[in-house]
């Protein structure tokens, strides 16, 4: 029979063990070795590091065992010490507090919104890299003391669990998650009743959500849950699963995340007394509606829509992870319109104004669609990509929103992602060389970083700069034998893990125990091991390694230089193309000739990943460049001494060095045919493995050590390790984005916001009349087409301002090398100054010097930009006036050559 009501019976801990509950419900345990060891000691049989969950463990420990622990003086002493350590971690000042003490102006709080968070396998609310990055962001913010509040949704089915059918087809399973059995606490009002946020839906309906809190070290993570009794069945399912359902379902999820998320933050701050966020960070476009909710809040205080919009933009940061337009969330305009206005959310706000924020105005855009990323950019004064290359790709992709500007000037910067070392680095790697130091907590220090609780900082969260770190010096002195023995030990652990998982997978596919004896010979701890694990969209090319199967078999079965490959990954449930790729790989790996050398492991997640990264010698990544925004899995591998073998895409494009691994040559500039491109790049991959990677691994000295390989491992740990840390990433967000956003938001008092909105309206109205009428330069020698290096041109420019004041604009000379089409590259700008008043034609004269500091083909032009102290960049409004072609030809203002 089926129960009519479900509830959770919680264990009652003996009084001496009560601190275990606090330790279990703060997710710091997921990256804190001593806390994990304490729970393992509480129940050694019930604790498995791969899927450890202290909350479940405490619920399963017998009363007899709890009584034993309550009388165990040694255990209680350890419990006391670990509890004190947590309290010191939560209450003590860290890097952020030290910055404030030194007088740095920083935001009182930051709200960080993401559709998924990968904090621990015990809280399965993630699907891939976006969620893992968000989880690492929270952890690093906690380690650094950044006053951040995370906001997401609580998916009752999480993301799917993956298994394989007998013929290798992906099967999805959606376990039901009970929040009461997770490391979560329900947010309650002062009278004990559960807090609720509510959204208005069309037709007089309402969408209610409870708010659950996960404590991630010092950072609260608020998760909204629509599975509450106040909702009708359809509304209860809004947060049923991650990335599921159709457009209407996804729109409701994103409205709840953005609009409901802001309301959840307001409720949380009201109940806890924590400072309200000054900066709102949108991690990808899914949460973009949060800006509209903040506009609504301000309009209710009497601020007009445009002034409220300026205020919201000033304190907003938008991060895009998408390298292609097809990857953005887009909805039919009619669907969005139906959910807003007087019959839905944001009553009193003109629906057309809302729709305009998400309209694709770029050339080739679809005006009938509402684009969440476009709205995110328009609602945020500061935006970034997640690697240097991805920043450039994003500027090009969104350049149509800033017409008249070259992509390089589009106001989208980049902050390269990082990973949280204490989460991802094997304890054995953390301890590497620690015996020679004698001090410090090596089990918490990432390779290449100072000992301490976090990513590359010490006990106070002090950032450690590469080249000044004691641990780097220690790693440099570690004997080759110690490094090699460590690598072999980690490889051996991976072999054991793979065999266990492969056995379970084959049993799930219907194989009997008597058929599976061969699994005991799968993989070899002395063979070069390559890892490939990620989501399975087509651009990541899971099956590129299968392009020439005979050549791959030869690599796997080489008599003296064999390789073995461990593959894992999930395809989206609706992506049959991705599922076919998995099936193709699985069928190859099922071949009895090679199945001891290549395996596919289903149900890739955080638990599996923490074994894969340390146990592999080489991490393979072969996306179609430049479609990998960042690709942090290779960073996690590198922190464990695993070498990267990757296409130069994402983070590898900016930090690749031959000391850290190998770059797979790409054919993106020469081969437009996809099959031909795959053929060329697969051939390059095979050649690298055959000629360079495998020979270096097996090239041993008299002591049996691969000396050159070990030096690459050492360089990866010492030099690359500090670059890929999440604390470096979060520090960059604080210093380059959060702090400027907070200052901009503080500057926008209601009066200043109204003035700025009025000024922008005046600029937009007058801009069609703004023009560059005449440009001349002296000496006249430039007319002949050449000038001497080191000389200076005196520019005189006549500008029509269309009724604007000189203070409303900046007139610039833009100069640099030119190509055959006279396009300026590596441009530098020189401001020109107004001289005198208006002439008889109401034109204003500007002058200024232009130093000729480069040789070769050189050119310049002149432009007019809006200028205001509260703009983050001159390109912010997307308005620019430049000379017409006729004026340029007449005055010779381009194509000046230097000798």
Coordinates of N, CA, C and O in Angstrom, one line a residue, residues 21-86:
X21 N 25.6 17.4 14.4 CA 24.5 17.9 13.6 C 24.9 19.2 12.9 O 24.7 19.4 11.7
X22 N 25.6 20.1 13.6 CA 26.0 21.3 13.0 C 27.1 21.1 11.9 O 27.1 21.7 10.9
X23 N 28.0 20.1 12.2 CA 29.0 19.8 11.3 C 28.4 19.2 10.0 O 28.9 19.4 8.9
X24 N 27.4 18.3 10.2 CA 26.8 17.7 9.0 C 26.0 18.6 8.2 O 25.9 18.5 6.9
X25 N 25.4 19.7 8.8 CA 24.6 20.6 8.0 C 25.3 21.8 7.5 O 24.7 22.7 6.8
X26 N 26.6 21.9 7.7 CA 27.4 22.9 7.0 C 28.3 22.2 6.0 O 29.1 21.4 6.3
X27 N 28.1 22.5 4.7 CA 28.7 21.8 3.7 C 30.2 22.0 3.6 O 30.8 21.5 2.7
X28 N 30.7 22.7 4.5 CA 32.2 22.8 4.5 C 32.8 21.4 4.7 O 34.0 21.2 4.3
X29 N 32.1 20.5 5.3 CA 32.6 19.1 5.4 C 33.0 18.5 4.1 O 33.9 17.7 4.0
X30 N 32.3 19.0 3.0 CA 32.6 18.4 1.7 C 34.0 18.7 1.2 O 34.5 18.1 0.2
X31 N 34.7 19.7 1.8 CA 36.0 20.0 1.3 C 37.0 20.1 2.5 O 38.2 20.5 2.4
X32 N 36.6 19.6 3.7 CA 37.4 19.7 4.9 C 37.7 18.3 5.4 O 36.9 17.6 5.9
X33 N 39.0 18.0 5.2 CA 39.4 16.6 5.5 C 39.1 16.1 6.9 O 38.7 15.0 7.1
X34 N 39.5 16.9 7.9 CA 39.3 16.5 9.3 C 37.8 16.2 9.6 O 37.5 15.2 10.3
X35 N 36.9 17.0 9.1 CA 35.5 16.7 9.3 C 35.1 15.4 8.6 O 34.3 14.6 9.2
X36 N 35.5 15.2 7.4 CA 35.2 13.9 6.7 C 35.8 12.7 7.5 O 35.1 11.7 7.7
X37 N 37.0 12.8 8.0 CA 37.6 11.7 8.8 C 36.8 11.5 10.1 O 36.7 10.3 10.5
X38 N 36.3 12.5 10.7 CA 35.5 12.4 11.9 C 34.2 11.6 11.6 O 33.9 10.6 12.4
X39 N 33.5 11.9 10.5 CA 32.3 11.1 10.2 C 32.6 9.7 9.8 O 31.9 8.7 10.1
X40 N 33.8 9.5 9.1 CA 34.2 8.2 8.8 C 34.4 7.3 10.0 O 34.1 6.2 10.1
X41 N 35.0 8.0 11.0 CA 35.3 7.3 12.3 C 34.0 6.9 13.0 O 33.9 5.9 13.7
X42 N 33.0 7.8 12.8 CA 31.7 7.5 13.5 C 31.0 6.2 13.0 O 30.4 5.5 13.7
X43 N 31.2 6.0 11.7 CA 30.6 4.8 11.1 C 31.4 4.4 9.9 O 31.1 4.7 8.7
X44 N 32.5 3.6 10.1 CA 33.4 3.3 8.9 C 32.7 2.5 7.8 O 33.1 2.7 6.7
X45 N 31.8 1.7 8.2 CA 31.1 0.9 7.2 C 30.1 1.7 6.4 O 29.8 1.5 5.2
X46 N 29.5 2.8 7.0 CA 28.5 3.5 6.3 C 29.0 4.7 5.5 O 28.2 5.4 4.8
X47 N 30.3 5.0 5.6 CA 30.9 6.2 5.0 C 31.7 5.7 3.7 O 32.6 5.0 3.8
X48 N 31.2 6.2 2.6 CA 32.0 6.0 1.3 C 32.3 7.4 0.8 O 31.5 8.2 0.5
X49 N 33.6 7.6 0.6 CA 34.0 9.0 0.2 C 33.4 9.4 -1.1 O 33.1 10.6 -1.3
X50 N 33.1 8.5 -2.0 CA 32.6 8.8 -3.3 C 31.2 9.5 -3.2 O 30.8 10.3 -4.0
X51 N 30.3 9.0 -2.3 CA 29.0 9.5 -2.2 C 28.7 9.8 -0.7 O 27.6 9.6 -0.3
X52 N 29.7 10.3 0.0 CA 29.5 10.6 1.4 C 28.4 11.6 1.7 O 28.3 12.6 1.0
X53 N 27.7 11.4 2.7 CA 26.6 12.3 3.1 C 26.4 12.1 4.6 O 25.8 11.2 5.1
X54 N 27.0 13.1 5.4 CA 26.9 13.0 6.9 C 25.4 13.0 7.4 O 25.2 12.3 8.4
X55 N 24.5 13.7 6.7 CA 23.1 13.7 7.2 C 22.5 12.3 7.1 O 21.9 11.8 8.1
X56 N 22.7 11.6 6.0 CA 22.2 10.3 5.9 C 22.9 9.3 6.8 O 22.3 8.4 7.4
X57 N 24.2 9.5 7.0 CA 25.0 8.7 7.9 C 24.5 8.8 9.3 O 24.3 7.7 10.0
X58 N 24.2 10.0 9.8 CA 23.7 10.1 11.1 C 22.3 9.5 11.3 O 21.9 9.0 12.4
X59 N 21.5 9.6 10.2 CA 20.2 8.9 10.3 C 20.3 7.4 10.2 O 19.3 6.8 10.6
X60 N 21.4 6.8 9.9 CA 21.5 5.4 9.8 C 22.3 4.8 10.9 O 22.2 3.6 11.1
X61 N 23.0 5.6 11.7 CA 23.8 5.0 12.7 C 22.9 4.5 13.8 O 22.0 5.1 14.2
X62 N 23.2 3.3 14.3 CA 22.4 2.7 15.4 C 22.5 3.5 16.7 O 23.5 4.1 17.0
X63 N 21.4 3.3 17.5 CA 21.5 4.0 18.8 C 22.6 3.4 19.7 O 23.2 4.2 20.4
X64 N 22.9 2.1 19.5 CA 24.0 1.5 20.3 C 25.3 2.2 19.9 O 26.2 2.4 20.8
X65 N 25.5 2.4 18.6 CA 26.8 3.0 18.2 C 26.9 4.4 18.6 O 28.0 4.9 19.1
X66 N 25.8 5.2 18.6 CA 25.8 6.5 19.1 C 26.1 6.6 20.6 O 26.9 7.4 21.1
X67 N 25.6 5.6 21.3 CA 25.9 5.5 22.8 C 27.4 5.3 23.0 O 28.1 5.8 23.9
X68 N 28.0 4.4 22.1 CA 29.5 4.1 22.2 C 30.3 5.4 22.0 O 31.2 5.7 22.7
X69 N 29.9 6.1 20.9 CA 30.6 7.3 20.6 C 30.5 8.4 21.7 O 31.5 9.1 21.9
X70 N 29.3 8.5 22.3 CA 29.1 9.5 23.3 C 30.0 9.2 24.5 O 30.2 10.1 25.3
X71 N 30.5 7.9 24.7 CA 31.3 7.6 25.8 C 32.8 7.5 25.4 O 33.7 7.1 26.2
X72 N 33.1 7.7 24.1 CA 34.4 7.6 23.6 C 35.2 8.9 23.8 O 35.0 9.8 23.0
X73 N 36.1 9.0 24.7 CA 36.8 10.2 25.0 C 37.6 10.7 23.8 O 37.7 11.9 23.5
X74 N 38.2 9.8 23.1 CA 39.1 10.2 22.0 C 38.2 10.8 20.9 O 38.5 11.8 20.3
X75 N 37.1 10.1 20.6 CA 36.2 10.7 19.6 C 35.6 12.0 20.0 O 35.5 13.0 19.2
X76 N 35.2 12.2 21.3 CA 34.7 13.4 21.7 C 35.7 14.6 21.6 O 35.4 15.7 21.3
X77 N 37.0 14.2 21.9 CA 38.0 15.2 21.8 C 38.2 15.7 20.3 O 38.3 16.9 20.1
X78 N 38.2 14.7 19.4 CA 38.2 15.1 18.0 C 37.0 15.9 17.6 O 37.2 16.9 16.8
X79 N 35.9 15.6 18.1 CA 34.7 16.3 17.8 C 34.8 17.8 18.3 O 34.4 18.7 17.6
X80 N 35.3 17.9 19.5 CA 35.5 19.3 20.0 C 36.4 20.1 19.2 O 36.2 21.3 18.9
X81 N 37.5 19.5 18.8 CA 38.5 20.2 18.0 C 38.0 20.6 16.6 O 38.2 21.7 16.1
X82 N 37.3 19.7 15.9 CA 36.7 20.0 14.6 C 35.6 21.0 14.7 O 35.5 21.9 13.9
X83 N 34.8 21.0 15.8 CA 33.8 22.0 16.0 C 34.4 23.4 16.2 O 33.9 24.4 15.7
X84 N 35.5 23.4 17.0 CA 36.2 24.7 17.3 C 36.7 25.3 15.9 O 36.7 26.5 15.7
X85 N 37.3 24.4 15.1 CA 37.9 24.8 13.9 C 36.8 25.4 13.0 O 37.0 26.4 12.3
X86 N 35.6 24.8 12.9 CA 34.5 25.3 12.1 C 34.1 26.7 12.6 O 33.9 27.6 11.8

